Amino acid sequence: MLKKTGLITYLQVTPLTVVLVLFFVIPVALVVVVSFFRYKMLVGLVPDFTFQNYADLLSNPTTWSLYVSTIKFTLIVLLVTFVLGFWISYFLVFHVRNLLTAIGLFLLCTVPFWTSTIIRMISWRPVLGREGLINSGLQGAGIVDQPFDWLLFSDFSVVVAYVHLFTLFMIVPIFNSMARIDKSLLEAAVDAGATRWGVVWNVVLPLSKTGIALGALFVVTLVMGDFFVVTVMSGGLSGSATSGIFNDLQFLNYPRAAASAVILLIVVLVIAASIFRLVDVRKELVR
Amino acid sequence: MAIPKSAERSEVGAHQGSGEIRLVDVTKKFGGSYAVQNINLTIPHGSYCCLLGPSGCGKTTILRMIAGHETPSSGEIFIGDQMMIGKRPVERGTAMMFQSYALFPHLTVLDNVAFYLKMRGVGKEERRQKAEEMLQRVQLDHLKDRMPGQLSGGQQQRVALARSLITNPKVLLLEEPLSALDEFLRLKMRGELKSLQNELGITFVHVTHTQPEAIALADMVVVMDTGRIDQADTANVIFDRPKTPYVARFMGGQNVLTGTVESLSGGLARLRNADGATFEAATGALEAKAGSPMSIAVRRDRIKLRKRLADQVLSAVNEISGIVDSTEYQGSYIKVTVDLGGGVFVVNVSDSEYFVDAVVRGDLVTASWTTADVHTLSKVDMGAIDDPYLDATQ
Amino acid sequence: MSASPSYGSRPWTFYVLATLFTLFVIFLYGPMIAVLILSFQGPSASLVFPLRDPSFMWFDELFNPRRTGDVVGAFNRSLPLAILVMFLTVLISVTAGFAFRRRFKGATAIFYTAIASLIVPGLVLSIGTLVTFRYLGMSANWYTSALGAHLSWALPFGLLIMFAVLGRLNPSYEEAAFDLGATKWQIVKEVVVPIVFPGMIAVALFGFTLSYDEFPRSWLTVGTKNTLPLEIWTMTTNVTSPALYALGAVTTFVSFIVIAVALASIILIQRKRFRGK
């Protein structure tokens, strides 16, 4: 009975497949289809097969500058979250001696993930603003005379918010990979004369590779696909690759928004595919 | 404390010095409980030493303290003339082979073996060549480009061995090295470890919970019980003349009997147990007092077993009676377990003797032996309470 | 025998990393705590410190729809939606997780589709779902299109957790139960569910919070009536009073209750398992 696959397996996987087809495959396919449609004022969508939307977008320097800005944010956030995620996981796995303490501290890191993203963004306002905690603290301590303007509604605050929101996506997979490393591997490396740094470089880092890749996958797709964080935290000063979509949608220009979405999708998928190529993430996921 | 005889060699890697290991009053506490307590032990240079005991007895802790992966709470550890406390593992001239082998899963077999050389900054070509030579020695050079996950357990162990030996250690520390192998490979590797030790002439410290393994390999067997050393001696002495009831039980091969001393004369004590049987034993160095309890051990293979008629009365000294509970065929001998009513008694009867008049379950039997085959224990037996290790009589 | 931890002195790296960790935790929680405190701001309506004349007035303000928008209505949509997503996520990802324990044709395709669904930008999906509903001639609504959009993101998460949980479920447990005469349903009820239960709670927690906090996927799919995150989003542009912080405090409080319930039940189950009933 237990060995019999077939019908029952397919029945079990049907609900998942139906949801994925209805709410992922078809919508994404339609986005691709609509991206080749024409847009007519007051009429809306006109079925067609035109590359005009793509040509418009790719010939528009704004598109390119927005992508450059998004990729810049992505790289910075990737670097910061990786450094934080790696060393925090390392601390929890290899430095905290009591397993329960380690799990408790790990949970402490994950709790904010389960609270509202928007609230967490807004909560930086009283901290970073002109009269916020940091500026008033610095002024109160007599370190600066004038409040820093670049703390809020700037590229800086955008990065802060991204790091605040997304570091968890690095910590969890890296922590998972590291926790699986057999502690005797570290001792074996020490036995062979590896220094503390040598152990990290030769043993811990290579064995956390899948976790790092998985974390990078999350962070890249979240930052690349973001519109709201960058808008709220830059005060509308910075745009993202998705800003174009937002603008087009305001004018109900679905075809061009769809074309933008397709370009974004391709960029994200290319990055994701190259991460998958680099590291066999599936092995990690299925384990 | 020993005064260093010659100039200290602190250079990493050049381990020409003595591989004698000395533990002085070593204690290790984890939180509030003692893993080992006041251990004093000297393992001679070039010997094969087995630390033997059930899990949790502290044998692995001792090994890890020698390796430098644990720091003693108090006490001193010397290798050769040098104090080891505070030294990094790599400075100790020890190499450890882990129970799990601890092969780096992301490195090829060759890179695993070359790891030590890489850490020392040896160039890629040179270290690969040296690692390959080492792999040839363990006959694995044809697998050098495989990953550890692609190897069998036996092959992984050889790689681990090669990785340890490339450090040119004066002490090789083996943590339950044979436990993950199947019976056939275990016996094969056991022989190989022994001949390797002979060939290299360095000190081997081998942690195990298997008695036959320890007896077969070791020049020196250290039997441990909950953080303490019960007896450290040659395999022969440990097996033949165990000091304590614990060692006698743990090593197997002995029956432990306890009785009250009735009389003493000419270095001989006469005991009587609860069932009324009497035994004689040479007290030796032991101070015996009439009226006090005393335990003795009798080797299983030195006992005569014969059927007894129901009306026969026990009269002789060194005789005990019971009902056969089970017989187990062991090839060259038959292990007969006799139920004494208050305990069990095991007799190993040689096959030639056994089949003359075979006993079966339920037979009433008498077991007897000579006083010369009795060995006095220095402690009174408190019984083997629920200890699976002690009941696993071989 | 497992390697026991060493109780020697801690290396200097411990102190460096402990400091880093502490700073990170302050970084994580500091702003949230600031918002919580400022939600008790008095009538000065100042959005920054110091806190003057602490009061509950901004919490009252939340229930005054003319000033702050339809917070109560948004909450009354967000909560049932999150609960719905939670139940469906548990149900669907658990059953699918079991299917993936066996090999079947199309497993790889479905797996990669799920992963793609996880990493596709939410905004793209939002547009796609809206267009799909238009073509179907249906209007977008929180309990149809938004529900689907949320599921397409919560399900892959749930599936990944189930992989991790079921990877630890040794098939011999089921075989043993089968040998002992259990029926298919008895095996599920008596053996599988008790073992997998903590994992199911984790899936439920993910399902609930991913939906309750989701913004990009809700944006075009909720139709004319906002869910809570969208309501907050509009408030960030219209409302410039501490009522915004009060709302933040309230939603965070709801989140914390959900997290606490989930964690507490997992801990209780684990405890029972170790200590017996």
Coordinates of C-alpha atoms in Angstrom, one line a residue, chain A residues 1-266:
Chain A
M1 CA 0.0 0.0 0.0
L2 CA 2.7 2.4 0.9
K3 CA 4.7 1.6 -2.2
K4 CA 1.8 2.2 -4.5
T5 CA 2.3 5.5 -6.2
G6 CA 0.3 6.8 -9.1
L7 CA -3.1 8.2 -8.7
I8 CA -2.9 9.1 -5.0
T9 CA 0.4 11.0 -5.5
Y10 CA -1.2 13.0 -8.3
L11 CA -4.2 13.7 -6.2
Q12 CA -2.0 15.0 -3.4
V13 CA -0.1 17.3 -5.7
T14 CA -3.2 18.6 -7.6
P15 CA -4.2 21.4 -5.3
L16 CA -0.7 22.9 -5.4
T17 CA -0.5 22.5 -9.2
V18 CA -3.9 24.2 -9.7
V19 CA -3.0 27.2 -7.5
L20 CA 0.4 27.5 -9.2
V21 CA -1.1 27.3 -12.7
L22 CA -4.0 29.7 -11.9
F23 CA -2.1 32.3 -9.9
F24 CA 1.4 32.0 -11.2
V25 CA 1.7 30.4 -14.6
I26 CA -1.3 32.0 -16.3
P27 CA -0.8 35.5 -14.9
V28 CA 2.9 35.5 -15.8
A29 CA 2.1 34.1 -19.3
L30 CA -0.6 36.8 -19.7
V31 CA 1.9 39.5 -18.7
V32 CA 4.2 38.2 -21.5
V33 CA 1.3 38.2 -24.0
V34 CA 0.1 41.7 -23.0
S35 CA 3.6 43.1 -23.3
F36 CA 3.2 42.6 -27.1
F37 CA -0.2 44.4 -27.2
R38 CA -0.7 48.0 -28.2
Y39 CA -2.0 50.7 -25.9
K40 CA -4.5 53.2 -27.1
M41 CA -5.6 56.2 -25.1
L42 CA -9.2 55.8 -23.9
V43 CA -9.5 52.4 -25.5
G44 CA -6.9 50.6 -23.5
L45 CA -5.6 47.2 -24.7
V46 CA -5.4 46.4 -28.3
P47 CA -4.4 42.9 -29.2
D48 CA -1.4 43.0 -31.4
F49 CA 2.1 41.6 -31.8
T50 CA 4.4 44.5 -31.6
F51 CA 7.8 45.0 -30.1
Q52 CA 7.1 48.7 -29.8
N53 CA 6.7 48.6 -26.0
Y54 CA 10.1 47.0 -25.6
A55 CA 11.7 49.3 -28.1
D56 CA 10.2 52.3 -26.2
L57 CA 11.6 51.1 -22.9
L58 CA 15.0 50.0 -24.1
S59 CA 15.6 53.2 -26.0
N60 CA 14.6 55.3 -23.0
P61 CA 17.6 56.3 -21.0
T62 CA 15.5 56.4 -17.8
T63 CA 15.0 52.7 -18.0
W64 CA 18.7 52.2 -18.0
S65 CA 19.5 54.6 -15.3
L66 CA 16.8 53.0 -13.1
Y67 CA 18.3 49.6 -13.7
V68 CA 21.7 50.9 -12.9
S69 CA 20.4 52.3 -9.6
T70 CA 18.5 49.1 -8.8
I71 CA 21.6 47.0 -9.5
K72 CA 23.7 49.3 -7.4
F73 CA 21.3 48.9 -4.5
T74 CA 21.2 45.2 -5.0
L75 CA 25.0 44.8 -4.9
I76 CA 25.3 47.0 -1.8
V77 CA 22.5 45.2 0.1
L78 CA 23.8 41.8 -1.0
L79 CA 27.2 42.6 0.4
V80 CA 26.0 44.0 3.7
T81 CA 23.4 41.2 4.3
F82 CA 26.0 38.6 3.4
V83 CA 28.6 39.9 5.8
L84 CA 26.0 40.3 8.6
G85 CA 24.3 37.0 7.8
F86 CA 27.5 35.0 7.7
W87 CA 29.0 36.3 10.9
I88 CA 25.8 36.2 12.8
S89 CA 25.2 32.6 11.8
Y90 CA 28.8 31.8 12.6
F91 CA 28.4 33.3 16.0
L92 CA 25.2 31.4 16.7
V93 CA 26.5 28.1 15.4
F94 CA 30.1 28.0 16.5
H95 CA 30.4 30.5 19.4
V96 CA 27.2 30.0 21.4
R97 CA 27.9 26.8 23.4
N98 CA 24.4 26.1 24.6
L99 CA 22.1 24.8 21.9
L100 CA 18.9 26.2 23.5
T101 CA 20.6 29.7 23.8
A102 CA 21.5 29.5 20.1
I103 CA 18.0 28.6 19.1
G104 CA 16.6 31.4 21.3
L105 CA 18.9 34.0 19.8
F106 CA 18.1 32.7 16.3
L107 CA 14.4 33.2 17.0
L108 CA 15.1 36.6 18.3
C109 CA 16.5 37.4 14.8
T110 CA 13.5 35.9 13.0
V111 CA 10.7 37.4 15.0
P112 CA 10.6 40.8 13.1
F113 CA 10.3 38.9 9.9
W114 CA 6.8 38.0 11.0
T115 CA 5.7 41.6 11.5
S116 CA 4.5 44.1 9.0
T117 CA 7.1 45.2 6.4
I118 CA 5.5 48.7 6.0
I119 CA 5.5 49.3 9.7
R120 CA 9.1 48.3 9.9
M121 CA 9.9 50.8 7.2
I122 CA 8.0 53.6 8.8
S123 CA 9.6 52.9 12.2
W124 CA 12.9 54.3 10.8
R125 CA 11.3 57.8 10.5
P126 CA 11.5 58.8 14.2
V127 CA 15.1 57.4 14.2
L128 CA 16.6 58.8 11.1
G129 CA 14.6 61.9 10.5
R130 CA 15.9 65.5 10.8
E131 CA 14.7 65.6 14.4
G132 CA 15.1 61.9 14.9
L133 CA 16.9 60.0 17.5
I134 CA 20.2 59.9 15.8
N135 CA 20.3 63.5 14.8
S136 CA 19.1 64.8 18.2
G137 CA 21.5 62.4 19.9
L138 CA 24.5 63.6 17.8
Q139 CA 23.5 67.2 18.4
G140 CA 22.9 66.7 22.0
A141 CA 26.3 65.2 22.4
G142 CA 27.7 68.2 20.6
I143 CA 29.3 66.1 17.9
V144 CA 27.5 68.0 15.1
D145 CA 25.9 71.4 14.9
Q146 CA 23.6 70.8 12.0
P147 CA 21.4 67.7 11.7
F148 CA 22.4 65.2 8.9
D149 CA 19.9 65.5 6.1
W150 CA 21.2 62.4 4.3
L151 CA 20.0 60.0 7.1
L152 CA 16.4 59.9 5.9
F153 CA 14.9 60.1 2.4
S154 CA 18.2 59.2 0.8
D155 CA 20.0 56.2 -0.7
F156 CA 21.4 55.6 2.8
S157 CA 18.0 55.2 4.3
V158 CA 16.9 52.9 1.5
V159 CA 19.9 50.7 2.1
V160 CA 19.2 50.7 5.9
A161 CA 15.6 49.6 5.3
Y162 CA 16.6 46.9 2.9
V163 CA 19.2 45.5 5.3
H164 CA 16.7 45.8 8.1
L165 CA 14.1 43.9 6.1
F166 CA 16.1 41.3 4.2
T167 CA 19.1 40.3 6.4
L168 CA 16.9 37.5 7.8
F169 CA 16.7 35.9 4.4
M170 CA 20.5 35.5 4.5
I171 CA 20.7 34.4 8.2
V172 CA 18.2 31.6 7.9
P173 CA 19.7 29.6 5.0
I174 CA 23.3 30.2 6.1
F175 CA 22.5 29.2 9.7
N176 CA 20.9 26.1 8.3
S177 CA 24.0 25.1 6.3
M178 CA 26.4 25.9 9.1
A179 CA 24.4 24.0 11.7
R180 CA 24.9 20.9 9.5
I181 CA 28.7 21.2 9.5
D182 CA 30.1 18.3 11.6
K183 CA 32.1 20.0 14.4
S184 CA 34.9 17.4 14.1
L185 CA 35.6 18.9 10.7
L186 CA 36.7 22.1 12.4
E187 CA 38.8 20.2 14.9
A188 CA 40.4 18.2 12.1
A189 CA 41.3 21.5 10.4
V190 CA 42.8 22.8 13.7
D191 CA 44.6 19.5 14.0
A192 CA 46.2 20.1 10.6
G193 CA 47.4 23.5 11.8
A194 CA 44.7 25.8 10.4
T195 CA 44.3 29.1 12.1
R196 CA 40.9 30.5 13.2
W197 CA 40.7 32.4 9.9
G198 CA 42.0 29.3 8.0
V199 CA 39.2 27.2 9.4
V200 CA 36.6 29.8 8.3
W201 CA 38.1 30.2 4.8
N202 CA 38.9 26.5 4.1
V203 CA 36.0 24.7 5.9
V204 CA 33.1 26.9 7.1
L205 CA 32.8 29.1 4.0
P206 CA 32.9 26.4 1.4
L207 CA 30.4 24.3 3.4
S208 CA 28.0 27.2 3.8
K209 CA 28.0 27.8 0.0
T210 CA 24.5 26.5 -0.6
G211 CA 23.1 28.6 2.2
I212 CA 24.8 31.7 0.9
A213 CA 23.5 31.1 -2.6
L214 CA 20.0 30.6 -1.3
G215 CA 20.2 33.7 0.7
A216 CA 21.6 35.7 -2.2
L217 CA 18.8 34.4 -4.4
F218 CA 16.2 35.8 -1.9
V219 CA 17.9 39.1 -1.4
V220 CA 18.5 39.7 -5.2
T221 CA 14.9 39.0 -6.1
L222 CA 13.5 41.0 -3.2
V223 CA 15.6 44.1 -3.9
M224 CA 15.2 43.8 -7.7
G225 CA 11.5 43.5 -7.5
D226 CA 11.0 46.1 -4.9
F227 CA 9.2 49.3 -5.5
F228 CA 7.6 50.2 -2.2
V229 CA 10.7 50.3 0.0
V230 CA 12.6 52.5 -2.3
T231 CA 9.7 54.9 -2.8
V232 CA 8.9 55.2 0.9
M233 CA 12.5 55.4 2.2
S234 CA 13.9 57.7 -0.5
G235 CA 10.9 59.9 -0.2
G236 CA 10.3 59.5 -3.9
L237 CA 13.8 60.7 -4.8
S238 CA 15.1 57.3 -6.0
G239 CA 13.4 55.0 -8.3
S240 CA 13.8 51.3 -8.9
A241 CA 13.5 49.1 -11.9
T242 CA 9.8 48.8 -11.1
S243 CA 9.1 52.5 -10.9
G244 CA 8.3 52.5 -14.6
I245 CA 5.7 49.8 -14.1
F246 CA 4.1 51.9 -11.4
N247 CA 3.9 55.0 -13.6
D248 CA 2.5 53.1 -16.6
L249 CA -0.1 51.6 -14.5
Q250 CA -1.2 55.0 -13.3
F251 CA -2.1 55.8 -16.9
L252 CA -3.5 52.3 -17.4
N253 CA -0.9 51.6 -20.0
Y254 CA -0.9 47.9 -19.3
P255 CA 1.1 46.8 -22.4
R256 CA 4.1 48.9 -21.4
A257 CA 3.9 48.0 -17.8
A258 CA 3.8 44.4 -18.8
A259 CA 6.9 44.8 -21.0
S260 CA 8.7 46.4 -18.1
A261 CA 7.6 43.5 -16.0
V262 CA 8.9 41.0 -18.5
I263 CA 12.3 42.7 -18.7
L264 CA 12.5 42.7 -14.9
L265 CA 11.5 39.0 -14.9
I266 CA 14.2 38.1 -17.4

